[in-house]
């Protein structure tokens, strides 16, 4: 039983009075140039029947909330995306689509499954890939995701750092979990560079134990939430941005292999099970649920990139993963205010709510732990 | 999905039954090694049978007990879980790894199917016993779950409150319970750990309890073990050799019903905290009077050795009953409980310490019976309350459970198969 995630999304959309529209053009779009008009409640793609090959989506945000636009293949495999399109801005997205059915999705406020629109591509089918080409395609697909996430990570970290250095405490507090979202989605990439990860995302007790200065995200978090000011944070803020940029550059030079991707999808879940469930990641701000969600999204993106490989070999495992991801999302999403995108402060969750999250993550962890072997068998 | 074979592949990192615990022979070229007697504590116990193993099985030394809540609402998922659990229990009780590839023979990129901490250890008398809680049959509002409408036994009702109970909801109930007993704690833990792992996504651990030093003898061949009060516990317990008592008091009969439970038994668990530091300051005479037995021999205060019959009418030199009116053995005696008896199978526990300079110690009470109302509830009503059993000054019940344990399985069956037929 495959879960039609899209349907879930559409239901939510309907409930919120959001609508996806496509102009009913009878003939496939010839030029491959499309416009996407995104508002807070609509996602209008200029044509929904496209020709195989590269298409350019010009995404204009006519709403009041920051939005994103994704093109998804089956199982939410990301074919292309633009993040962080501010109100009034236009961003271009070029996606090379073989014959098939896809979904375009706008995410006003960057919340939920988005407002979705079916896109039908006719013409040349995707060529059959050999096993190794499939793995390469999966890695490439994920590399695209990492690139768009890390570009935005730099943008948002810069905004955060600027707010810290300007002494704008409230603004910095608002930006902190947002910037971290992009960090947490691609954490396996950061963890590959062992020496940079601890100084960027390390925690206080470990810094103490190592006898080194406590730096990075959590150093600034502590100052913002415990002291309520930004005194002495300039140096940490500059260093944070430097290191984030370094990690992004390194990550783009050495993209993850398909096997690392599989291991990364599990690694992200392990992160959730050990760091987020306990509430120790963001011990000062209690913004753990932002990180939690981002880890799950990153894990899901990795699995989605591997989907063709997994579908061919272990369709049952894919069905299990779909069901368990959906279950985690269901459990998690009830803690988000969809109108603002804010997540509940982690210290406000009851013990039963935390246990329900823990159970859902454990249920997903078991099938995810089987993915790497499937990928290895394809190599 | 895992494709678990129904029978373990003997030899996958497991000791074949029979040579368990045997030392390596010193084989010389033309002499066969001298026979080595197998350690009886290491041998496997048959998994299949009319009744589940682990009930009248002579009590092993160690316990690991777990209660779980079902997180699925899907009948087929539950059936699949019970089938997989049964298959894994067959494998583990015979000393084999779980799964097709076990602990070390699978893909290097896969997490091993078996967690591995039992590699190279003998079966150690492992038994795995399952029980179904009321919550598996009906939800909190009494609506049937898993299509088990009409299958809930009348007797599987919540235990009534008893005076003096201080139950922690987190230590009570559970949709399912699994009792793993073995002569090696590592084996018991390995069993529960692997079953819990199989259940992820379908059931989640509600609470679990480790126990040691069986506090009851369930066979005449066993010496009576001592509880943490230092007293022999279970002298008057039903013994497996007492065929009539076992039949009358342990197994659900055909006329009792329901059909799917015939040959099964009701399991009552009570986590009993003991205020051992207070107890230890009590005089020997006071301790013995509370229990109604001599601390050294275990003999009743009415006279005789451990197994002498308890004479409730006997008077001491002072003209008072030799076995005090409020002593534990008198109030728990069949003669004052309409003949009710229990098969007790409890274990001692020490769960670390409580931060107040005291050990978190006690007894994890386990009893099997044909009818929980006429047996456990009857006896506990006699005992409970500050005006009753003198022991109540030193004990407090903090956890409670009642489970219906299905009959045993044959070669092809699975736990609860008659319930889902």
GROMACS .gro file of C-alpha atoms in nm, chain B:
model
  421
  380UNK     CA    1   1.035  -0.732   0.542
  381UNK     CA    2   1.232  -0.990   0.723
  382UNK     CA    3   1.174  -1.343   0.612
  383UNK     CA    4   1.218  -1.530   0.932
  384UNK     CA    5   1.248  -1.902   0.902
  385UNK     CA    6   1.027  -2.093   1.137
  386UNK     CA    7   1.314  -2.303   1.257
  387UNK     CA    8   1.649  -2.166   1.355
  388UNK     CA    9   1.946  -2.271   1.157
  389UNK     CA   10   2.137  -2.457   1.419
  390UNK     CA   11   2.502  -2.376   1.421
  391UNK     CA   12   2.477  -2.011   1.326
  392UNK     CA   13   2.696  -1.900   1.606
  393UNK     CA   14   2.492  -2.112   1.840
  394UNK     CA   15   2.585  -2.406   2.051
  395UNK     CA   16   2.405  -2.717   1.945
  396UNK     CA   17   2.181  -2.842   2.221
  397UNK     CA   18   2.333  -3.117   2.427
  398UNK     CA   19   2.692  -3.005   2.422
  399UNK     CA   20   2.595  -2.690   2.594
  400UNK     CA   21   2.832  -2.601   2.867
  401UNK     CA   22   3.051  -2.896   2.795
  402UNK     CA   23   3.420  -2.829   2.819
  403UNK     CA   24   3.633  -2.899   2.517
  404UNK     CA   25   3.741  -3.261   2.515
  405UNK     CA   26   4.110  -3.335   2.483
  406UNK     CA   27   4.088  -3.542   2.171
  407UNK     CA   28   4.389  -3.753   2.105
  408UNK     CA   29   4.450  -3.935   1.781
  409UNK     CA   30   4.285  -4.263   1.861
  410UNK     CA   31   4.101  -4.211   2.185
  411UNK     CA   32   3.756  -4.070   2.197
  412UNK     CA   33   3.719  -3.782   2.444
  413UNK     CA   34   3.579  -3.879   2.782
  414UNK     CA   35   3.208  -3.805   2.818
  415UNK     CA   36   3.138  -3.470   2.975
  416UNK     CA   37   2.820  -3.415   3.170
  417UNK     CA   38   2.624  -3.122   3.036
  418UNK     CA   39   2.546  -2.846   3.282
  419UNK     CA   40   2.172  -2.883   3.342
  420UNK     CA   41   2.138  -2.507   3.389
  421UNK     CA   42   2.264  -2.450   3.038
  422UNK     CA   43   2.034  -2.687   2.852
  423UNK     CA   44   1.747  -2.576   2.634
  424UNK     CA   45   1.384  -2.613   2.739
  425UNK     CA   46   1.139  -2.726   2.472
  426UNK     CA   47   0.943  -2.434   2.330
  427UNK     CA   48   0.648  -2.631   2.193
  428UNK     CA   49   0.378  -2.796   2.400
  429UNK     CA   50   0.020  -2.799   2.518
  430UNK     CA   51   0.099  -2.516   2.757
  431UNK     CA   52   0.347  -2.232   2.720
  432UNK     CA   53   0.687  -2.295   2.872
  433UNK     CA   54   0.781  -2.065   3.160
  434UNK     CA   55   0.477  -2.131   3.377
  435UNK     CA   56   0.527  -2.470   3.540
  436UNK     CA   57   0.886  -2.486   3.416
  437UNK     CA   58   1.107  -2.511   3.726
  438UNK     CA   59   1.178  -2.146   3.795
  439UNK     CA   60   1.504  -2.028   3.644
  440UNK     CA   61   1.732  -1.793   3.831
  441UNK     CA   62   1.675  -1.478   3.625
  442UNK     CA   63   1.391  -1.277   3.486
  443UNK     CA   64   1.351  -1.004   3.229
  444UNK     CA   65   0.989  -0.900   3.196
  445UNK     CA   66   0.845  -0.643   2.959
  446UNK     CA   67   0.500  -0.492   2.907
  447UNK     CA   68   0.426  -0.333   2.572
  448UNK     CA   69   0.158  -0.116   2.420
  449UNK     CA   70   0.047  -0.173   2.064
  450UNK     CA   71   0.100   0.130   1.842
  451UNK     CA   72  -0.066  -0.026   1.539
  452UNK     CA   73  -0.441  -0.065   1.500
  453UNK     CA   74  -0.407  -0.308   1.213
  454UNK     CA   75  -0.511  -0.668   1.275
  455UNK     CA   76  -0.279  -0.812   1.010
  456UNK     CA   77   0.017  -0.623   1.156
  457UNK     CA   78  -0.057  -0.767   1.497
  458UNK     CA   79  -0.087  -1.121   1.358
  459UNK     CA   80   0.239  -1.075   1.167
  460UNK     CA   81   0.405  -0.951   1.485
  461UNK     CA   82   0.288  -1.253   1.686
  462UNK     CA   83   0.411  -1.486   1.410
  463UNK     CA   84   0.751  -1.318   1.398
  464UNK     CA   85   0.778  -1.320   1.774
  465UNK     CA   86   0.691  -1.688   1.789
  466UNK     CA   87   0.950  -1.767   1.524
  467UNK     CA   88   1.217  -1.569   1.707
  468UNK     CA   89   1.123  -1.730   2.040
  469UNK     CA   90   1.156  -2.077   1.885
  470UNK     CA   91   1.504  -1.985   1.767
  471UNK     CA   92   1.628  -1.819   2.083
  472UNK     CA   93   1.495  -2.076   2.330
  473UNK     CA   94   1.688  -2.344   2.142
  474UNK     CA   95   2.005  -2.137   2.153
  475UNK     CA   96   1.996  -2.016   1.795
  476UNK     CA   97   2.031  -1.667   1.653
  477UNK     CA   98   1.725  -1.474   1.547
  478UNK     CA   99   1.650  -1.449   1.178
  479UNK     CA  100   1.781  -1.608   0.866
  480UNK     CA  101   2.133  -1.472   0.882
  481UNK     CA  102   2.165  -1.426   1.256
  482UNK     CA  103   2.420  -1.204   1.424
  483UNK     CA  104   2.724  -1.219   1.199
  484UNK     CA  105   2.639  -1.388   0.868
  485UNK     CA  106   2.443  -1.112   0.701
  486UNK     CA  107   2.543  -0.833   0.466
  487UNK     CA  108   2.819  -0.616   0.609
  488UNK     CA  109   2.605  -0.314   0.518
  489UNK     CA  110   2.299  -0.441   0.702
  490UNK     CA  111   2.239  -0.417   1.072
  491UNK     CA  112   2.265  -0.777   1.194
  492UNK     CA  113   1.929  -0.950   1.240
  493UNK     CA  114   2.031  -1.078   1.582
  494UNK     CA  115   2.182  -0.836   1.831
  495UNK     CA  116   2.464  -1.079   1.911
  496UNK     CA  117   2.515  -1.068   2.286
  497UNK     CA  118   2.413  -1.434   2.320
  498UNK     CA  119   2.676  -1.558   2.074
  499UNK     CA  120   2.861  -1.851   2.219
  500UNK     CA  121   2.634  -1.879   2.521
  501UNK     CA  122   2.422  -2.188   2.583
  502UNK     CA  123   2.040  -2.166   2.585
  503UNK     CA  124   2.053  -2.148   2.968
  504UNK     CA  125   1.701  -2.277   3.020
  505UNK     CA  126   1.545  -1.982   2.840
  506UNK     CA  127   1.166  -1.973   2.833
  507UNK     CA  128   0.963  -1.696   2.671
  508UNK     CA  129   0.603  -1.661   2.777
  509UNK     CA  130   0.348  -1.422   2.631
  510UNK     CA  131   0.036  -1.271   2.783
  511UNK     CA  132  -0.239  -1.053   2.637
  512UNK     CA  133  -0.366  -0.755   2.834
  513UNK     CA  134  -0.716  -0.616   2.828
  514UNK     CA  135  -0.591  -0.327   2.616
  515UNK     CA  136  -0.528  -0.560   2.323
  516UNK     CA  137  -0.898  -0.644   2.309
  517UNK     CA  138  -1.063  -0.311   2.384
  518UNK     CA  139  -0.956   0.052   2.384
  519UNK     CA  140  -0.997   0.290   2.676
  520UNK     CA  141  -1.359   0.349   2.578
  521UNK     CA  142  -1.434  -0.023   2.563
  522UNK     CA  143  -1.449  -0.041   2.183
  523UNK     CA  144  -1.304  -0.360   2.034
  524UNK     CA  145  -0.960  -0.351   1.875
  525UNK     CA  146  -0.811  -0.572   1.606
  526UNK     CA  147  -1.149  -0.726   1.527
  527UNK     CA  148  -1.144  -0.909   1.860
  528UNK     CA  149  -1.507  -0.830   1.928
  529UNK     CA  150  -1.648  -1.089   2.166
  530UNK     CA  151  -1.309  -1.248   2.236
  531UNK     CA  152  -1.233  -1.063   2.560
  532UNK     CA  153  -1.247  -1.305   2.854
  533UNK     CA  154  -1.477  -1.182   3.131
  534UNK     CA  155  -1.201  -1.242   3.383
  535UNK     CA  156  -0.961  -1.011   3.201
  536UNK     CA  157  -1.104  -0.709   3.382
  537UNK     CA  158  -0.884  -0.456   3.559
  538UNK     CA  159  -0.782  -0.575   3.902
  539UNK     CA  160  -0.978  -0.394   4.173
  540UNK     CA  161  -0.799  -0.137   4.389
  541UNK     CA  162  -0.657  -0.279   4.712
  542UNK     CA  163  -0.611  -0.079   5.032
  543UNK     CA  164  -0.257   0.048   5.051
  544UNK     CA  165  -0.186   0.033   4.677
  545UNK     CA  166   0.030   0.318   4.553
  546UNK     CA  167   0.025   0.228   4.186
  547UNK     CA  168   0.226   0.427   3.935
  548UNK     CA  169   0.030   0.420   3.606
  549UNK     CA  170   0.360   0.400   3.416
  550UNK     CA  171   0.426   0.064   3.587
  551UNK     CA  172   0.081  -0.081   3.529
  552UNK     CA  173  -0.105  -0.253   3.251
  553UNK     CA  174   0.016  -0.303   2.898
  554UNK     CA  175  -0.149  -0.449   2.589
  555UNK     CA  176   0.099  -0.736   2.586
  556UNK     CA  177   0.351  -0.884   2.825
  557UNK     CA  178   0.652  -1.105   2.768
  558UNK     CA  179   0.825  -1.294   3.045
  559UNK     CA  180   1.173  -1.420   2.963
  560UNK     CA  181   1.334  -1.643   3.224
  561UNK     CA  182   1.678  -1.798   3.201
  562UNK     CA  183   1.966  -1.906   3.420
  563UNK     CA  184   2.182  -1.633   3.269
  564UNK     CA  185   2.067  -1.270   3.277
  565UNK     CA  186   2.241  -1.199   2.948
  566UNK     CA  187   2.022  -1.461   2.779
  567UNK     CA  188   1.702  -1.317   2.925
  568UNK     CA  189   1.796  -0.964   2.820
  569UNK     CA  190   1.895  -1.080   2.473
  570UNK     CA  191   1.554  -1.242   2.430
  571UNK     CA  192   1.351  -0.937   2.528
  572UNK     CA  193   1.577  -0.696   2.342
  573UNK     CA  194   1.536  -0.885   2.015
  574UNK     CA  195   1.159  -0.919   2.055
  575UNK     CA  196   1.127  -0.547   2.129
  576UNK     CA  197   1.334  -0.472   1.822
  577UNK     CA  198   1.110  -0.686   1.603
  578UNK     CA  199   0.812  -0.491   1.735
  579UNK     CA  200   0.927  -0.137   1.649
  580UNK     CA  201   0.650   0.037   1.462
  581UNK     CA  202   0.389  -0.202   1.599
  582UNK     CA  203   0.444  -0.206   1.973
  583UNK     CA  204   0.641   0.003   2.216
  584UNK     CA  205   0.783  -0.077   2.558
  585UNK     CA  206   0.566   0.047   2.842
  586UNK     CA  207   0.787  -0.076   3.126
  587UNK     CA  208   1.029  -0.354   3.190
  588UNK     CA  209   1.171  -0.527   3.493
  589UNK     CA  210   1.481  -0.731   3.562
  590UNK     CA  211   1.476  -0.982   3.842
  591UNK     CA  212   1.716  -1.224   4.005
  592UNK     CA  213   1.723  -1.503   4.261
  593UNK     CA  214   1.387  -1.661   4.191
  594UNK     CA  215   1.182  -1.620   4.507
  595UNK     CA  216   0.964  -1.922   4.446
  596UNK     CA  217   1.037  -2.285   4.393
  597UNK     CA  218   0.800  -2.436   4.141
  598UNK     CA  219   0.944  -2.785   4.168
  599UNK     CA  220   1.007  -3.014   4.465
  600UNK     CA  221   1.353  -3.062   4.320
  601UNK     CA  222   1.443  -2.701   4.394
  602UNK     CA  223   1.552  -2.557   4.724
  603UNK     CA  224   1.333  -2.271   4.834
  604UNK     CA  225   1.497  -1.942   4.751
  605UNK     CA  226   1.491  -1.638   4.977
  606UNK     CA  227   1.337  -1.300   4.915
  607UNK     CA  228   1.506  -0.975   5.015
  608UNK     CA  229   1.350  -0.991   5.361
  609UNK     CA  230   1.579  -1.290   5.405
  610UNK     CA  231   1.293  -1.539   5.429
  611UNK     CA  232   1.234  -1.852   5.225
  612UNK     CA  233   0.958  -1.762   4.986
  613UNK     CA  234   0.728  -2.009   4.816
  614UNK     CA  235   0.753  -2.304   5.053
  615UNK     CA  236   0.381  -2.368   5.018
  616UNK     CA  237   0.377  -2.282   4.649
  617UNK     CA  238   0.206  -2.510   4.396
  618UNK     CA  239   0.474  -2.745   4.264
  619UNK     CA  240   0.485  -2.890   3.917
  620UNK     CA  241   0.482  -3.239   4.069
  621UNK     CA  242   0.146  -3.170   4.232
  622UNK     CA  243  -0.044  -3.263   3.917
  623UNK     CA  244  -0.388  -3.216   4.067
  624UNK     CA  245  -0.315  -2.870   4.208
  625UNK     CA  246  -0.159  -2.760   3.882
  626UNK     CA  247  -0.462  -2.878   3.694
  627UNK     CA  248  -0.711  -2.729   3.940
  628UNK     CA  249  -0.541  -2.395   3.997
  629UNK     CA  250  -0.320  -2.306   3.699
  630UNK     CA  251  -0.477  -2.396   3.364
  631UNK     CA  252  -0.794  -2.261   3.210
  632UNK     CA  253  -1.034  -2.551   3.151
  633UNK     CA  254  -1.274  -2.610   2.868
  634UNK     CA  255  -1.575  -2.531   3.084
  635UNK     CA  256  -1.412  -2.201   3.188
  636UNK     CA  257  -1.366  -2.069   2.834
  637UNK     CA  258  -1.311  -1.879   2.619
  638UNK     CA  259  -1.209  -2.148   2.368
  639UNK     CA  260  -0.892  -1.975   2.258
  640UNK     CA  261  -0.763  -1.962   2.617
  641UNK     CA  262  -0.817  -2.327   2.711
  642UNK     CA  263  -0.483  -2.464   2.829
  643UNK     CA  264  -0.367  -2.110   2.900
  644UNK     CA  265  -0.345  -1.924   3.228
  645UNK     CA  266  -0.397  -1.581   3.384
  646UNK     CA  267  -0.083  -1.397   3.485
  647UNK     CA  268  -0.086  -1.138   3.761
  648UNK     CA  269   0.221  -0.920   3.809
  649UNK     CA  270   0.275  -0.683   4.101
  650UNK     CA  271   0.579  -0.470   4.150
  651UNK     CA  272   0.623  -0.460   4.527
  652UNK     CA  273   0.870  -0.212   4.674
  653UNK     CA  274   1.022  -0.332   4.999
  654UNK     CA  275   1.130  -0.089   5.269
  655UNK     CA  276   1.423  -0.310   5.344
  656UNK     CA  277   1.613  -0.062   5.561
  657UNK     CA  278   1.317  -0.041   5.801
  658UNK     CA  279   1.273  -0.418   5.793
  659UNK     CA  280   1.638  -0.470   5.877
  660UNK     CA  281   1.591  -0.273   6.201
  661UNK     CA  282   1.311  -0.505   6.309
  662UNK     CA  283   1.396  -0.770   6.572
  663UNK     CA  284   1.426  -1.129   6.461
  664UNK     CA  285   1.120  -1.214   6.666
  665UNK     CA  286   0.924  -0.933   6.506
  666UNK     CA  287   1.032  -1.038   6.156
  667UNK     CA  288   0.934  -1.399   6.219
  668UNK     CA  289   0.600  -1.301   6.371
  669UNK     CA  290   0.518  -1.087   6.067
  670UNK     CA  291   0.582  -1.373   5.830
  671UNK     CA  292   0.467  -1.661   6.049
  672UNK     CA  293   0.777  -1.872   5.982
  673UNK     CA  294   1.123  -1.918   6.131
  674UNK     CA  295   1.384  -1.720   5.942
  675UNK     CA  296   1.651  -1.989   5.945
  676UNK     CA  297   1.466  -2.311   5.868
  677UNK     CA  298   1.159  -2.168   5.702
  678UNK     CA  299   0.946  -2.388   5.927
  679UNK     CA  300   0.604  -2.257   6.037
  680UNK     CA  301   0.590  -2.103   6.387
  681UNK     CA  302   0.338  -2.374   6.472
  682UNK     CA  303   0.637  -2.611   6.468
  683UNK     CA  304   0.829  -2.850   6.244
  684UNK     CA  305   1.066  -2.811   5.953
  685UNK     CA  306   1.018  -2.607   5.640
  686UNK     CA  307   0.765  -2.837   5.483
  687UNK     CA  308   0.568  -2.916   5.800
  688UNK     CA  309   0.200  -2.840   5.763
  689UNK     CA  310   0.095  -2.500   5.891
  690UNK     CA  311  -0.123  -2.542   6.200
  691UNK     CA  312  -0.328  -2.227   6.223
  692UNK     CA  313  -0.495  -2.346   6.547
  693UNK     CA  314  -0.168  -2.403   6.737
  694UNK     CA  315  -0.119  -2.185   7.047
  695UNK     CA  316   0.208  -2.057   7.185
  696UNK     CA  317   0.314  -2.072   7.554
  697UNK     CA  318   0.133  -1.744   7.613
  698UNK     CA  319  -0.193  -1.887   7.486
  699UNK     CA  320  -0.184  -1.666   7.176
  700UNK     CA  321  -0.193  -1.823   6.827
  701UNK     CA  322   0.157  -1.950   6.738
  702UNK     CA  323   0.099  -1.811   6.391
  703UNK     CA  324  -0.018  -1.457   6.458
  704UNK     CA  325  -0.359  -1.342   6.342
  705UNK     CA  326  -0.204  -1.082   6.116
  706UNK     CA  327   0.093  -1.287   5.997
  707UNK     CA  328   0.151  -1.318   5.626
  708UNK     CA  329   0.126  -1.696   5.599
  709UNK     CA  330  -0.202  -1.709   5.790
  710UNK     CA  331  -0.375  -1.444   5.578
  711UNK     CA  332  -0.245  -1.597   5.255
  712UNK     CA  333  -0.338  -1.954   5.358
  713UNK     CA  334  -0.593  -2.145   5.147
  714UNK     CA  335  -0.795  -2.222   5.462
  715UNK     CA  336  -0.885  -1.857   5.506
  716UNK     CA  337  -0.925  -1.793   5.131
  717UNK     CA  338  -1.187  -2.050   5.030
  718UNK     CA  339  -0.911  -2.291   4.931
  719UNK     CA  340  -0.749  -2.054   4.682
  720UNK     CA  341  -0.390  -2.129   4.580
  721UNK     CA  342  -0.151  -1.965   4.338
  722UNK     CA  343   0.148  -2.071   4.135
  723UNK     CA  344   0.394  -1.800   4.229
  724UNK     CA  345   0.701  -1.730   4.021
  725UNK     CA  346   0.834  -1.401   4.152
  726UNK     CA  347   1.182  -1.251   4.145
  727UNK     CA  348   1.385  -1.013   4.358
  728UNK     CA  349   1.490  -0.681   4.216
  729UNK     CA  350   1.720  -0.396   4.306
  730UNK     CA  351   1.672  -0.108   4.065
  731UNK     CA  352   1.967   0.097   4.181
  732UNK     CA  353   1.894   0.333   4.467
  733UNK     CA  354   1.646   0.608   4.541
  734UNK     CA  355   1.873   0.903   4.615
  735UNK     CA  356   1.770   0.897   4.981
  736UNK     CA  357   2.040   0.654   5.084
  737UNK     CA  358   1.813   0.355   5.032
  738UNK     CA  359   1.816   0.071   4.783
  739UNK     CA  360   1.524   0.055   4.540
  740UNK     CA  361   1.460  -0.305   4.625
  741UNK     CA  362   1.167  -0.535   4.626
  742UNK     CA  363   0.985  -0.829   4.481
  743UNK     CA  364   0.846  -0.854   4.133
  744UNK     CA  365   0.554  -1.077   4.219
  745UNK     CA  366   0.435  -1.310   3.943
  746UNK     CA  367   0.147  -1.554   3.983
  747UNK     CA  368  -0.026  -1.783   3.737
  748UNK     CA  369  -0.382  -1.900   3.796
  749UNK     CA  370  -0.698  -2.035   3.644
  750UNK     CA  371  -0.918  -1.757   3.779
  751UNK     CA  372  -0.772  -1.424   3.895
  752UNK     CA  373  -1.086  -1.324   4.086
  753UNK     CA  374  -1.113  -1.641   4.294
  754UNK     CA  375  -0.738  -1.667   4.340
  755UNK     CA  376  -0.520  -1.354   4.339
  756UNK     CA  377  -0.794  -1.105   4.419
  757UNK     CA  378  -0.932  -1.327   4.697
  758UNK     CA  379  -0.590  -1.367   4.862
  759UNK     CA  380  -0.480  -1.006   4.814
  760UNK     CA  381  -0.803  -0.880   4.973
  761UNK     CA  382  -0.715  -1.086   5.280
  762UNK     CA  383  -0.367  -0.936   5.290
  763UNK     CA  384  -0.416  -0.572   5.192
  764UNK     CA  385  -0.448  -0.283   5.432
  765UNK     CA  386  -0.276  -0.149   5.740
  766UNK     CA  387  -0.500  -0.354   5.969
  767UNK     CA  388  -0.423  -0.681   5.792
  768UNK     CA  389  -0.089  -0.835   5.689
  769UNK     CA  390   0.183  -0.715   5.927
  770UNK     CA  391   0.416  -0.704   5.628
  771UNK     CA  392   0.227  -0.406   5.489
  772UNK     CA  393   0.435  -0.186   5.712
  773UNK     CA  394   0.736  -0.279   5.499
  774UNK     CA  395   0.593  -0.322   5.149
  775UNK     CA  396   0.403  -0.113   4.897
  776UNK     CA  397   0.255  -0.225   4.566
  777UNK     CA  398   0.360   0.020   4.293
  778UNK     CA  399   0.297  -0.175   3.973
  779UNK     CA  400   0.023  -0.410   3.859
  780UNK     CA  401  -0.072  -0.614   3.556
  781UNK     CA  402  -0.317  -0.882   3.449
  782UNK     CA  403  -0.265  -1.081   3.132
  783UNK     CA  404  -0.430  -1.379   2.965
  784UNK     CA  405  -0.160  -1.621   2.853
  785UNK     CA  406  -0.269  -1.831   2.556
  786UNK     CA  407  -0.198  -2.206   2.545
  787UNK     CA  408   0.126  -2.339   2.402
  788UNK     CA  409   0.206  -2.373   2.033
  789UNK     CA  410   0.276  -2.677   1.824
  790UNK     CA  411   0.523  -2.718   1.541
  791UNK     CA  412   0.351  -2.472   1.309
  792UNK     CA  413   0.142  -2.255   1.536
  793UNK     CA  414   0.198  -1.906   1.663
  794UNK     CA  415   0.118  -1.740   1.994
  795UNK     CA  416  -0.253  -1.667   2.006
  796UNK     CA  417  -0.333  -1.841   1.678
  797UNK     CA  418  -0.665  -1.973   1.812
  798UNK     CA  419  -0.764  -1.620   1.909
  799UNK     CA  420  -0.714  -1.493   1.554
  800UNK     CA  421  -0.844  -1.803   1.375
   0.00000   0.00000   0.00000
